[in-house]
PDB file of N, CA and C in Angstrom:
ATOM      1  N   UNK A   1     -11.045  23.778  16.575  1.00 47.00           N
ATOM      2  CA  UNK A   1     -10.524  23.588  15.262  1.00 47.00           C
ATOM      3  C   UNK A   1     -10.899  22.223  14.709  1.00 47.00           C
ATOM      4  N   UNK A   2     -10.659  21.037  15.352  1.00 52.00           N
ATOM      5  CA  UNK A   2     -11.083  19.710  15.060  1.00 52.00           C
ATOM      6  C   UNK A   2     -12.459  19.499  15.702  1.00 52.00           C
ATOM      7  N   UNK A   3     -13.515  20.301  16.154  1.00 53.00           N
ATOM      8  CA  UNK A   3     -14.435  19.619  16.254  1.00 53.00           C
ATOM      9  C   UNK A   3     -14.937  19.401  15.044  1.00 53.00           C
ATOM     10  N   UNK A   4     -16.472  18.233  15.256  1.00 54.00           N
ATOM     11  CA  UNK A   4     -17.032  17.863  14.372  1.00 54.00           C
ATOM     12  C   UNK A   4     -18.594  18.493  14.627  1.00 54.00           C
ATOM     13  N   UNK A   5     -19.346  18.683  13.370  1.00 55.00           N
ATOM     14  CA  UNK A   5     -20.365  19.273  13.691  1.00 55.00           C
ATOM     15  C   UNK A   5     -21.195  17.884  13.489  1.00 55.00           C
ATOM     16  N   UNK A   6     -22.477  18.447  13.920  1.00 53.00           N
ATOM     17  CA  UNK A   6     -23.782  17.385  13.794  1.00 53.00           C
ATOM     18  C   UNK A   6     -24.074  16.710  12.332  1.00 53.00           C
ATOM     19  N   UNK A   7     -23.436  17.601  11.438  1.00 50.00           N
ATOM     20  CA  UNK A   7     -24.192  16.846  10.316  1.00 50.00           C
ATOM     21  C   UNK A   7     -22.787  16.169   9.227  1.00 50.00           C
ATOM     22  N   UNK A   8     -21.193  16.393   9.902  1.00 56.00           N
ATOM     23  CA  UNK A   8     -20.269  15.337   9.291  1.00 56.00           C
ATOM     24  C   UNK A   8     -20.937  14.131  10.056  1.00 56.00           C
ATOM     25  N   UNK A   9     -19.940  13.344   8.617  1.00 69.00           N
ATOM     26  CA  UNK A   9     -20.361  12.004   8.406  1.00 69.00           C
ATOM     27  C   UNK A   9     -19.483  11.452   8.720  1.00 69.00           C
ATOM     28  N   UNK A  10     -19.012  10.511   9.503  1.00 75.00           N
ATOM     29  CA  UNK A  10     -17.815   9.690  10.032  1.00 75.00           C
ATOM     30  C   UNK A  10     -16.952   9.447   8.880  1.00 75.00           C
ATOM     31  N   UNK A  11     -15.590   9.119   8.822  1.00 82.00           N
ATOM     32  CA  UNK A  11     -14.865   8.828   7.532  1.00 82.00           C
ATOM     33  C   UNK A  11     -14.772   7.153   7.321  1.00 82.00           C
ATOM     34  N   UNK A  12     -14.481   7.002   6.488  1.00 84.00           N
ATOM     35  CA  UNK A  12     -14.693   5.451   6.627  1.00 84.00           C
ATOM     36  C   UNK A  12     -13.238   4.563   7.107  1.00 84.00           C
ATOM     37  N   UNK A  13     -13.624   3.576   7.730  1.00 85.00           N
ATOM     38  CA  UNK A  13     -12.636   2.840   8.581  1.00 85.00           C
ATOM     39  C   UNK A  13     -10.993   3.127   7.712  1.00 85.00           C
ATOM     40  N   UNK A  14     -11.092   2.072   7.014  1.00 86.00           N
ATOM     41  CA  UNK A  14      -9.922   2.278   6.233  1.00 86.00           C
ATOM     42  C   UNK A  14      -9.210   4.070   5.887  1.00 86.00           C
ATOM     43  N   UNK A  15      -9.765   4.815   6.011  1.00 88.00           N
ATOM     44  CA  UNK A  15      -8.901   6.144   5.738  1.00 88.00           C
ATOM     45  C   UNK A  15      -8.771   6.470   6.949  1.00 88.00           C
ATOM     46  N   UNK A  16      -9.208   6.252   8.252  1.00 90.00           N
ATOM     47  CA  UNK A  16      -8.754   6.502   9.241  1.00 90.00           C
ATOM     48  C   UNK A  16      -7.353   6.319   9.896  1.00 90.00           C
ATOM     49  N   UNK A  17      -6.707   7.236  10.609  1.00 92.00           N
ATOM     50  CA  UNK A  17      -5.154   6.975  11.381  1.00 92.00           C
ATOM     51  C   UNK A  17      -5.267   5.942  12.514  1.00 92.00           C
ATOM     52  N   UNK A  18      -4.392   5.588  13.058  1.00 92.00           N
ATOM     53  CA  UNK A  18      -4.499   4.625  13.691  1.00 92.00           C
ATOM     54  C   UNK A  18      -4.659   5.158  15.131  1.00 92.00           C
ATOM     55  N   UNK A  19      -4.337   6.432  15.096  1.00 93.00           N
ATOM     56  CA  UNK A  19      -4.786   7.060  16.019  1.00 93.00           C
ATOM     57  C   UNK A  19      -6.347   6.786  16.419  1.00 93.00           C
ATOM     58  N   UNK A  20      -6.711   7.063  15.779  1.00 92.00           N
ATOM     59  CA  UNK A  20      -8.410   7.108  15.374  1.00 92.00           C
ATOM     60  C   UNK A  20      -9.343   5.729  15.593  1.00 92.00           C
ATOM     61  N   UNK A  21      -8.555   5.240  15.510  1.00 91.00           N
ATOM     62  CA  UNK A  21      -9.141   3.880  15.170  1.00 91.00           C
ATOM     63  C   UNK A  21      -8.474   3.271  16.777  1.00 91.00           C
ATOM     64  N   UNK A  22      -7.899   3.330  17.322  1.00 92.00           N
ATOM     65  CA  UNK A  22      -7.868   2.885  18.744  1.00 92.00           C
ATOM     66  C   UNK A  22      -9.143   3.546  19.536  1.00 92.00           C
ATOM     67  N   UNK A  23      -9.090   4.752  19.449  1.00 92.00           N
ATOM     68  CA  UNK A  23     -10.075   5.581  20.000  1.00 92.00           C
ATOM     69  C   UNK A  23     -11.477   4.941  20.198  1.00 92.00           C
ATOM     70  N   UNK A  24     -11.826   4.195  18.792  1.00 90.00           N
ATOM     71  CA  UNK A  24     -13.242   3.610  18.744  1.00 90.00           C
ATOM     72  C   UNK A  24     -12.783   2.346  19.344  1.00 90.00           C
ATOM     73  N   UNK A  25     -11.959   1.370  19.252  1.00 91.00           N
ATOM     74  CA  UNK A  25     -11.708   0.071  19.443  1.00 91.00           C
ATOM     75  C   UNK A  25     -11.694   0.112  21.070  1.00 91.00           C
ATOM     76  N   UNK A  26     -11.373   1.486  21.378  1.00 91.00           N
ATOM     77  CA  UNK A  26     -11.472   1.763  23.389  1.00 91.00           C
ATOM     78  C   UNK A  26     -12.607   1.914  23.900  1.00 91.00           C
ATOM     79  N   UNK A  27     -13.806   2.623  22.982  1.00 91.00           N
ATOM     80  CA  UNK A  27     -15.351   2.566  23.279  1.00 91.00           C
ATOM     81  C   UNK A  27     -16.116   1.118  23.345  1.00 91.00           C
ATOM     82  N   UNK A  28     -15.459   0.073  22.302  1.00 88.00           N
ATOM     83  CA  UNK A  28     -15.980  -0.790  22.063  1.00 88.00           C
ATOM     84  C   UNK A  28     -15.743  -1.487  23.044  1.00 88.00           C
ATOM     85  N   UNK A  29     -16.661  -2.275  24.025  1.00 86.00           N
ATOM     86  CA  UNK A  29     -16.780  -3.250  25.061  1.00 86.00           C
ATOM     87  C   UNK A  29     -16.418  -4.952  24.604  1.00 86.00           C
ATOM     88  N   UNK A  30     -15.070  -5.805  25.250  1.00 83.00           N
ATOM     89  CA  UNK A  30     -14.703  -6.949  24.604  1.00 83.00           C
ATOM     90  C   UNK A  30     -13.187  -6.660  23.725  1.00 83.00           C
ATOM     91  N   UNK A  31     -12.427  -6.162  23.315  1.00 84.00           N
ATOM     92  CA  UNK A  31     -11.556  -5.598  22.460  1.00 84.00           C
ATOM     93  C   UNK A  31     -10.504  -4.930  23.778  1.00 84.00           C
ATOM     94  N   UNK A  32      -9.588  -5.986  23.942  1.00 85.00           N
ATOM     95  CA  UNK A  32      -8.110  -5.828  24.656  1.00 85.00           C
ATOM     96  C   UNK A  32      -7.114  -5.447  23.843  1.00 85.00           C
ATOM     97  N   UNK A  33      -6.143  -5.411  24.167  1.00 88.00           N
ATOM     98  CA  UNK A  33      -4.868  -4.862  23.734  1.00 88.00           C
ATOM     99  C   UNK A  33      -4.852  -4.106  22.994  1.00 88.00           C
ATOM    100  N   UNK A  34      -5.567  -3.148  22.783  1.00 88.00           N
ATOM    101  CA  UNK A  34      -6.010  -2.068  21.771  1.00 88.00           C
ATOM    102  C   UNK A  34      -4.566  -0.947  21.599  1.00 88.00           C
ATOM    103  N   UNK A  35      -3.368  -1.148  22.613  1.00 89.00           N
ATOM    104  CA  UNK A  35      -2.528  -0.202  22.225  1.00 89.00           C
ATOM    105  C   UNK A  35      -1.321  -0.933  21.772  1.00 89.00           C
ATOM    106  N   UNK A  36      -1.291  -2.183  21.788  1.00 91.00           N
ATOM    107  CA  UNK A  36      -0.112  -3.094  20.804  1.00 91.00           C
ATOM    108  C   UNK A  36      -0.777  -3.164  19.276  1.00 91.00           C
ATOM    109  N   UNK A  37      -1.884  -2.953  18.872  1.00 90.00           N
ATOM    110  CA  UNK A  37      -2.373  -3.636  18.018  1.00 90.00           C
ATOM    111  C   UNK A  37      -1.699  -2.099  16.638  1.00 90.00           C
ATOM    112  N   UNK A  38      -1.819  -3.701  15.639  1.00 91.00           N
ATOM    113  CA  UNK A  38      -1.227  -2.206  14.278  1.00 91.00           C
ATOM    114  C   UNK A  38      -2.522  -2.000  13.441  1.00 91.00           C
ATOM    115  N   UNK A  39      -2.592  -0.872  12.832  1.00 90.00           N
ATOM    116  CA  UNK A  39      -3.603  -0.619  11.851  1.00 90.00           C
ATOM    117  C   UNK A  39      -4.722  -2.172  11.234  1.00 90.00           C
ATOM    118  N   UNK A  40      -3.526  -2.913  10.779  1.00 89.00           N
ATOM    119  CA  UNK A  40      -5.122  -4.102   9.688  1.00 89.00           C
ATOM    120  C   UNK A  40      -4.989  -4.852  10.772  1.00 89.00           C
ATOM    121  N   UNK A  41      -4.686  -4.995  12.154  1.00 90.00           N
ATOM    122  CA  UNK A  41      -5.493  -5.919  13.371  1.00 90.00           C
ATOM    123  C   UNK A  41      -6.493  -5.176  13.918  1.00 90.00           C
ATOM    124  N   UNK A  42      -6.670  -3.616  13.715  1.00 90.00           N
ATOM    125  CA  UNK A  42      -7.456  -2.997  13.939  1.00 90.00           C
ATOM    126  C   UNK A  42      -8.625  -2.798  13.625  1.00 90.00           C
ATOM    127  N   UNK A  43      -8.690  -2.950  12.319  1.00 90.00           N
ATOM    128  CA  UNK A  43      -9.504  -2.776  11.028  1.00 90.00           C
ATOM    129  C   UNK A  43     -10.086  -3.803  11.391  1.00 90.00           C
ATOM    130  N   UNK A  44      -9.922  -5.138  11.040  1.00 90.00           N
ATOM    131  CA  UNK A  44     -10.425  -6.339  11.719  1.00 90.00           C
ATOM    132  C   UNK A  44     -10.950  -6.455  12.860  1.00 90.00           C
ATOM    133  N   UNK A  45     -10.603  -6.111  14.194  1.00 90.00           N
ATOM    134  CA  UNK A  45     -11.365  -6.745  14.963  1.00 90.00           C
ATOM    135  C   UNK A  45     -12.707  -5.544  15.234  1.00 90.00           C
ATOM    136  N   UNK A  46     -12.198  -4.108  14.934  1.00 90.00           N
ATOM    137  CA  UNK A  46     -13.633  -3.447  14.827  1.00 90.00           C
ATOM    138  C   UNK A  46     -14.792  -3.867  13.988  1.00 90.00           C
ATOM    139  N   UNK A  47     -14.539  -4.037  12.478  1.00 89.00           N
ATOM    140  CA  UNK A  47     -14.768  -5.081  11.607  1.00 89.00           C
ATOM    141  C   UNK A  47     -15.791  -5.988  12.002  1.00 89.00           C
ATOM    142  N   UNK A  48     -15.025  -6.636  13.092  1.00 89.00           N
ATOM    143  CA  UNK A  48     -16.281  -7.887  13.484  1.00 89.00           C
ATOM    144  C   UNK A  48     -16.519  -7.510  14.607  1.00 89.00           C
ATOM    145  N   UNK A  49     -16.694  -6.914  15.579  1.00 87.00           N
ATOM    146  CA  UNK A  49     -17.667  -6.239  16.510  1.00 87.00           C
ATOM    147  C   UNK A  49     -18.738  -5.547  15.760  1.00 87.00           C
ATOM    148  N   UNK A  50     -18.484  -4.884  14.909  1.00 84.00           N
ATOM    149  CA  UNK A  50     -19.199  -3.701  14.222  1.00 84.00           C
ATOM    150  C   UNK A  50     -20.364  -4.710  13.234  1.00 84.00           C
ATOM    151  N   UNK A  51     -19.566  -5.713  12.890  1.00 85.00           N
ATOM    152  CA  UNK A  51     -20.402  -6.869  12.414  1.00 85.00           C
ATOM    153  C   UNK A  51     -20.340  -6.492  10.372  1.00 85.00           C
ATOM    154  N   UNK A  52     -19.434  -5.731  10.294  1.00 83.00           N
ATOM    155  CA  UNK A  52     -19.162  -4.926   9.129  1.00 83.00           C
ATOM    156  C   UNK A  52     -18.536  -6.136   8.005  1.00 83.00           C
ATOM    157  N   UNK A  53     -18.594  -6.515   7.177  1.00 81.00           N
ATOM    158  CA  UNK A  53     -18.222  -7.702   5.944  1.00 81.00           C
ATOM    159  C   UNK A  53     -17.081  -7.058   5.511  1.00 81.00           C
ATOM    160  N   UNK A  54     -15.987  -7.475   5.537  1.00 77.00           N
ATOM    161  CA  UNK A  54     -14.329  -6.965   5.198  1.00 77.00           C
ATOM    162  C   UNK A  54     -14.654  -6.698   3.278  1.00 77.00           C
ATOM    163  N   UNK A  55     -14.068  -5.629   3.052  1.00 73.00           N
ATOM    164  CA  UNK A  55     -14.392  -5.292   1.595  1.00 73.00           C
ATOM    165  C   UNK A  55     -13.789  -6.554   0.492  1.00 73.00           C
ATOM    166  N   UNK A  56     -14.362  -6.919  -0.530  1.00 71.00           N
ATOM    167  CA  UNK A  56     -13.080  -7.532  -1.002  1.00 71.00           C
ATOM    168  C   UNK A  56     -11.893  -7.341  -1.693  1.00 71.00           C
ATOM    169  N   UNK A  57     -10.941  -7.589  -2.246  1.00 68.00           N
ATOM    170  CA  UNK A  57      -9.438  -7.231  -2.288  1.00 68.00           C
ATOM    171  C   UNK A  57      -9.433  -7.437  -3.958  1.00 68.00           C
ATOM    172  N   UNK A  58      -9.132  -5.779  -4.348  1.00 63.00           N
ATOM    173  CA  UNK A  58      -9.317  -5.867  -5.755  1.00 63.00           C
ATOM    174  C   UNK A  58      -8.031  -6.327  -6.109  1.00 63.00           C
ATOM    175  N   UNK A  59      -8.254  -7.104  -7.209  1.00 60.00           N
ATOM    176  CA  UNK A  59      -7.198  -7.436  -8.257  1.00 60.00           C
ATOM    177  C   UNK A  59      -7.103  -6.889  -8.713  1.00 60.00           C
ATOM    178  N   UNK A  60      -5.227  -6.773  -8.928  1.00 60.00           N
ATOM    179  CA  UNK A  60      -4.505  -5.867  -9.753  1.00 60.00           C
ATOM    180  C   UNK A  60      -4.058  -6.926 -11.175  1.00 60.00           C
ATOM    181  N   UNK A  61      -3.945  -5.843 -12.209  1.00 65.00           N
ATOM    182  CA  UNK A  61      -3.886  -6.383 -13.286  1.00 65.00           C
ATOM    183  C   UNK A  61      -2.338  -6.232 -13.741  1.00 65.00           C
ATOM    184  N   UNK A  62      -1.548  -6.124 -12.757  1.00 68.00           N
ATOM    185  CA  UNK A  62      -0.250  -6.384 -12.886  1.00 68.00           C
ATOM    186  C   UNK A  62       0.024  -7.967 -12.397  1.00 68.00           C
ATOM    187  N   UNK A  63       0.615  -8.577 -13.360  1.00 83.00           N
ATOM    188  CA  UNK A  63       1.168  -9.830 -12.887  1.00 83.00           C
ATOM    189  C   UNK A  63       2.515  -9.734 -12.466  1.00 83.00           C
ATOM    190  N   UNK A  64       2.702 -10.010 -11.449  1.00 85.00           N
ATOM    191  CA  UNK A  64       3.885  -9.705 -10.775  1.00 85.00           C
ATOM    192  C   UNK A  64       5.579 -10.734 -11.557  1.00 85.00           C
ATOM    193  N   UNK A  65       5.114 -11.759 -11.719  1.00 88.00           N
ATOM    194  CA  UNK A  65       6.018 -12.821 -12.626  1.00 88.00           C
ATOM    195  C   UNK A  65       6.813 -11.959 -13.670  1.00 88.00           C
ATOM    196  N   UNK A  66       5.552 -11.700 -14.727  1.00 91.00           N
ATOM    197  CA  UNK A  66       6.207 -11.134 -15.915  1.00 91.00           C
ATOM    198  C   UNK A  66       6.489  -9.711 -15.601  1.00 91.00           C
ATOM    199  N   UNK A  67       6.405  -8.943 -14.692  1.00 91.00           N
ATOM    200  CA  UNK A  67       7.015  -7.525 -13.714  1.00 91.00           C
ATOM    201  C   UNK A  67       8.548  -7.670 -13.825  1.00 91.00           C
ATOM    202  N   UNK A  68       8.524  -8.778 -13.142  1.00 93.00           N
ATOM    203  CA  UNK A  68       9.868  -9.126 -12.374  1.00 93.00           C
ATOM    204  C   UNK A  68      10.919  -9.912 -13.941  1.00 93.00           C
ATOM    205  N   UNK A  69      10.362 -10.600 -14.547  1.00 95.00           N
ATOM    206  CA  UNK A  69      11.178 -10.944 -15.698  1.00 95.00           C
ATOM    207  C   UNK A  69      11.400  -9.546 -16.334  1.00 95.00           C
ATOM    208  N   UNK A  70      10.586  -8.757 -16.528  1.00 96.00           N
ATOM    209  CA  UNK A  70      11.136  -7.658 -17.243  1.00 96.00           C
ATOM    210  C   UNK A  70      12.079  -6.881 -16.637  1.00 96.00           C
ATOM    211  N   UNK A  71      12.451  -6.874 -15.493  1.00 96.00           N
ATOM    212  CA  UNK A  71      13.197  -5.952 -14.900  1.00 96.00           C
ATOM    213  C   UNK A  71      14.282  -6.698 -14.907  1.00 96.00           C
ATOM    214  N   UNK A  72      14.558  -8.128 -14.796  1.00 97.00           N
ATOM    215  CA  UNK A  72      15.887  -8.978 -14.922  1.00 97.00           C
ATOM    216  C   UNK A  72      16.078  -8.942 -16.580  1.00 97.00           C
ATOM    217  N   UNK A  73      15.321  -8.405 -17.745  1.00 97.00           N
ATOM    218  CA  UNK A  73      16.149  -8.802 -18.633  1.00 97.00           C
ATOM    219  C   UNK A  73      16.860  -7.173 -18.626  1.00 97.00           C
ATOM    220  N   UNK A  74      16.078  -5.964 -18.048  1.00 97.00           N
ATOM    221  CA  UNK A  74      16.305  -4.224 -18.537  1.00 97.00           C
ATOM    222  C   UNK A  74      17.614  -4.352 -17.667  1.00 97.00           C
ATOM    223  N   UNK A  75      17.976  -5.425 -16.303  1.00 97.00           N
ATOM    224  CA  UNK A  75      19.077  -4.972 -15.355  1.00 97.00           C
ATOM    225  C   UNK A  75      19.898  -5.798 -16.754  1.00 97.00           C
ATOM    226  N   UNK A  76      19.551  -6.807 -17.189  1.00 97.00           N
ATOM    227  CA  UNK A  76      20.785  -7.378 -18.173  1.00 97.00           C
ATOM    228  C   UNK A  76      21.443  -6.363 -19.275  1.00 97.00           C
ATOM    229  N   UNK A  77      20.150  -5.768 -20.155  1.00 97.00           N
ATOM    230  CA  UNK A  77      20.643  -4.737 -20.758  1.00 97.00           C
ATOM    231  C   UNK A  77      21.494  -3.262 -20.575  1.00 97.00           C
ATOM    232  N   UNK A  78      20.848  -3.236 -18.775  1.00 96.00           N
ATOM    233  CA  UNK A  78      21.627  -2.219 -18.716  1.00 96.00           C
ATOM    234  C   UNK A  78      22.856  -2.387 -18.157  1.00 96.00           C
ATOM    235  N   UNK A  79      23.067  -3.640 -17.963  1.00 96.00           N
ATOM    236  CA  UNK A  79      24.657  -3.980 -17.770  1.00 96.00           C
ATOM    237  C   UNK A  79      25.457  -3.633 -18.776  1.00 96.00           C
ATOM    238  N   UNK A  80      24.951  -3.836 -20.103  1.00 96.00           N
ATOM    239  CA  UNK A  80      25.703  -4.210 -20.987  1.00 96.00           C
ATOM    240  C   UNK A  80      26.306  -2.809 -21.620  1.00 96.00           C
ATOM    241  N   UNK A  81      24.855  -1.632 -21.347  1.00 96.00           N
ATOM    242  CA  UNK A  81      24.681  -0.666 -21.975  1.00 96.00           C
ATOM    243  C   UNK A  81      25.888   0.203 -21.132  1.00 96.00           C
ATOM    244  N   UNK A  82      26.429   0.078 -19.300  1.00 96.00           N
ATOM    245  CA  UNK A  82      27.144   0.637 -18.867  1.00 96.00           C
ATOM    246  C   UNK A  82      28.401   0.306 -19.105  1.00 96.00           C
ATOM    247  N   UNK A  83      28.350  -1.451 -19.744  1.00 96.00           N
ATOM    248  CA  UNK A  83      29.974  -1.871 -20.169  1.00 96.00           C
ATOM    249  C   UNK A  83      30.349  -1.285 -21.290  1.00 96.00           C
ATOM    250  N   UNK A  84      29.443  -0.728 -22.176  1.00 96.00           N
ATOM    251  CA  UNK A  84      29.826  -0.142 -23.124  1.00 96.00           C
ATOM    252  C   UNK A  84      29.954   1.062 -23.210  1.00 96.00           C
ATOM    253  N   UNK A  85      29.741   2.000 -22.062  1.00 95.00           N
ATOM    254  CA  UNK A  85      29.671   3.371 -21.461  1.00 95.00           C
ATOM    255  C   UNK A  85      28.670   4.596 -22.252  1.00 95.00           C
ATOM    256  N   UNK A  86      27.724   3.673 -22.233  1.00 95.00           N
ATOM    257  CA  UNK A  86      26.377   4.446 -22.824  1.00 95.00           C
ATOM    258  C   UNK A  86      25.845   5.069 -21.891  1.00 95.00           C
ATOM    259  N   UNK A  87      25.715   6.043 -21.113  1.00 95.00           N
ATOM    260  CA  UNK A  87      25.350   5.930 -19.924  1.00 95.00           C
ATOM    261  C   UNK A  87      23.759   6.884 -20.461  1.00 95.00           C
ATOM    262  N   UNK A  88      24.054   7.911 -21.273  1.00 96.00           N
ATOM    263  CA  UNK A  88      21.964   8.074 -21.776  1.00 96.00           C
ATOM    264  C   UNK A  88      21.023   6.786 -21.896  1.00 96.00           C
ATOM    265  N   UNK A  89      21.420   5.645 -22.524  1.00 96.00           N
ATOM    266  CA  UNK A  89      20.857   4.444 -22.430  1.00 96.00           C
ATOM    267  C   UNK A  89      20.481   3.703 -21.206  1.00 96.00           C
ATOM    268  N   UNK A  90      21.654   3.793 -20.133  1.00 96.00           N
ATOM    269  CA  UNK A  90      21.945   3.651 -18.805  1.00 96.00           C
ATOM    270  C   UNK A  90      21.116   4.007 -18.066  1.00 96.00           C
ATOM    271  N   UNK A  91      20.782   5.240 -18.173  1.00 96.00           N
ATOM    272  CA  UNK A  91      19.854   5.944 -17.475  1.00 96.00           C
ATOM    273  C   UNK A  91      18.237   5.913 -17.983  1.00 96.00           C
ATOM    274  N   UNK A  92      17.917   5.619 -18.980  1.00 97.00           N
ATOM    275  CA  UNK A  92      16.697   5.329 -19.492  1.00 97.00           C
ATOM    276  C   UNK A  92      16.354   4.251 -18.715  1.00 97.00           C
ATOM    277  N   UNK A  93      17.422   2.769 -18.767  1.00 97.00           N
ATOM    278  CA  UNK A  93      16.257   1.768 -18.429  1.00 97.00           C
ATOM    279  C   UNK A  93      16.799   1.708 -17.061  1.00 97.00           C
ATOM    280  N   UNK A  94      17.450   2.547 -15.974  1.00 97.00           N
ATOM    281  CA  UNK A  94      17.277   2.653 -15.045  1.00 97.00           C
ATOM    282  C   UNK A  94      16.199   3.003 -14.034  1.00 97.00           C
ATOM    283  N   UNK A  95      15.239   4.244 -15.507  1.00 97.00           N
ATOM    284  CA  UNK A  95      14.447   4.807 -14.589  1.00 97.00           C
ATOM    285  C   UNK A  95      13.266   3.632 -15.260  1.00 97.00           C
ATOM    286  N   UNK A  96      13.533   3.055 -16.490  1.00 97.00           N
ATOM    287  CA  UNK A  96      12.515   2.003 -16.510  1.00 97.00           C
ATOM    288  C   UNK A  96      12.208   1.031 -15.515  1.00 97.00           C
ATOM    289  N   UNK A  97      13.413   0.044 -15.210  1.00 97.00           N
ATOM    290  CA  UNK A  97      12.973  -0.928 -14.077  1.00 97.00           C
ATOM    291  C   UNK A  97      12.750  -0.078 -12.753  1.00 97.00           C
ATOM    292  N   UNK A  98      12.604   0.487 -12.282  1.00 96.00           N
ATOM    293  CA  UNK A  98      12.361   2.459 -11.254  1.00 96.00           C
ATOM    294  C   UNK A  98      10.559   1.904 -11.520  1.00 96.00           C
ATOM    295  N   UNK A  99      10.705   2.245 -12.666  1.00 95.00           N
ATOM    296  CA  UNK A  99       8.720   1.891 -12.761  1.00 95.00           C
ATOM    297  C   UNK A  99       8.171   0.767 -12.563  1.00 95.00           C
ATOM    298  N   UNK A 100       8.864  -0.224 -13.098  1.00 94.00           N
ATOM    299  CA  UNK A 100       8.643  -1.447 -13.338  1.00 94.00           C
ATOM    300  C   UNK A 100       8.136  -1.702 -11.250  1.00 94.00           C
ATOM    301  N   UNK A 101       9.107  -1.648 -10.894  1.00 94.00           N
ATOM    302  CA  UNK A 101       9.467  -1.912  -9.284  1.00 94.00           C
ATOM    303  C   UNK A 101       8.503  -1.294  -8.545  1.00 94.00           C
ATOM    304  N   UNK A 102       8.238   0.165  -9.112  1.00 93.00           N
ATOM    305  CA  UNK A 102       7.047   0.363  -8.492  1.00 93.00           C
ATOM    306  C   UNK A 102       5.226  -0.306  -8.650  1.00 93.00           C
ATOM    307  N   UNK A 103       5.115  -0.261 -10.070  1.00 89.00           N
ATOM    308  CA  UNK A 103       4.383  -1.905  -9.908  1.00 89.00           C
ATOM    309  C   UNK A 103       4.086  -2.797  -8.874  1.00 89.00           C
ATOM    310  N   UNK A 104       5.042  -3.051  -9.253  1.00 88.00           N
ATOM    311  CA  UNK A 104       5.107  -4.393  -8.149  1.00 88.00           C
ATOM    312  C   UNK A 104       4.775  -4.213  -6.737  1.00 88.00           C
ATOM    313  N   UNK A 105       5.149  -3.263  -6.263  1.00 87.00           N
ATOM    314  CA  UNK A 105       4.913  -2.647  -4.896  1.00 87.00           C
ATOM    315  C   UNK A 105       3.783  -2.337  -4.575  1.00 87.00           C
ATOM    316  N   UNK A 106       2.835  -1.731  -5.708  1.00 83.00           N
ATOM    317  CA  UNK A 106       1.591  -1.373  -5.928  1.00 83.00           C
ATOM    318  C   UNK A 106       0.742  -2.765  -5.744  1.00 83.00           C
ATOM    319  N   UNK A 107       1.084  -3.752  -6.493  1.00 78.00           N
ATOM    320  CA  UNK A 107       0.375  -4.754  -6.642  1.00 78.00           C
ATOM    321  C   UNK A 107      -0.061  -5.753  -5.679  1.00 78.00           C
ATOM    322  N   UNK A 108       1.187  -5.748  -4.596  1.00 69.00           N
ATOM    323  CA  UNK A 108       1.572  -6.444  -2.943  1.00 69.00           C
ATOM    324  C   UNK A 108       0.411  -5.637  -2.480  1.00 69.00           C
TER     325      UNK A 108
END
């Protein structure tokens, strides 16, 4: 069921499980502790055996600062909006800073 035939193409490092990626790091001669190690110590030290140039790290065009101010002024509003027992309003910018937060998470 999981074999591979002659003419797949290996997947590339990064989409690999970590399963997967010990497997090669155990072929590779020089490369200890191969079963403490987590996924991006993995990536890395195959990386530089393999002699492979680490991709570089795209920038996200979320600024995380003004992320985070917006979500402290929507928690202010929606304080105000539950003291006043609006709760349709309530729930709008609940699921707004919801997005906002995910952002941010994205952006890390």
């Amino acid at each position: 069921m999981g074999a591979k035939k002659k003419g797949d193409k290996e997947k590339p490092l990064e989409k690999m499980t970590v399963v997967e990626l010990r497997e090669i790091a155990k072929q590779i001669e020089g490369i200890v502790g191969v079963h403490g190690m987590n996924k991006a110590e993995l990536l890395t030290t195959i990386r530089e055996e393999r002699g492979i140039a680490e991709p570089p790290k795209t920038n996200s065009s979320v600024d995380t600062k003004k992320v985070k101010e917006k979500i402290r002024a929507l928690k202010a509003k929606r304080g105000e909006a539950l003291a006043a027992k609006d709760k349709t309003i309530a729930t709008r910018l609940r699921r707004q800073i919801a997005r906002l937060k995910k952002q941010t998470r994205r952006a890390a």
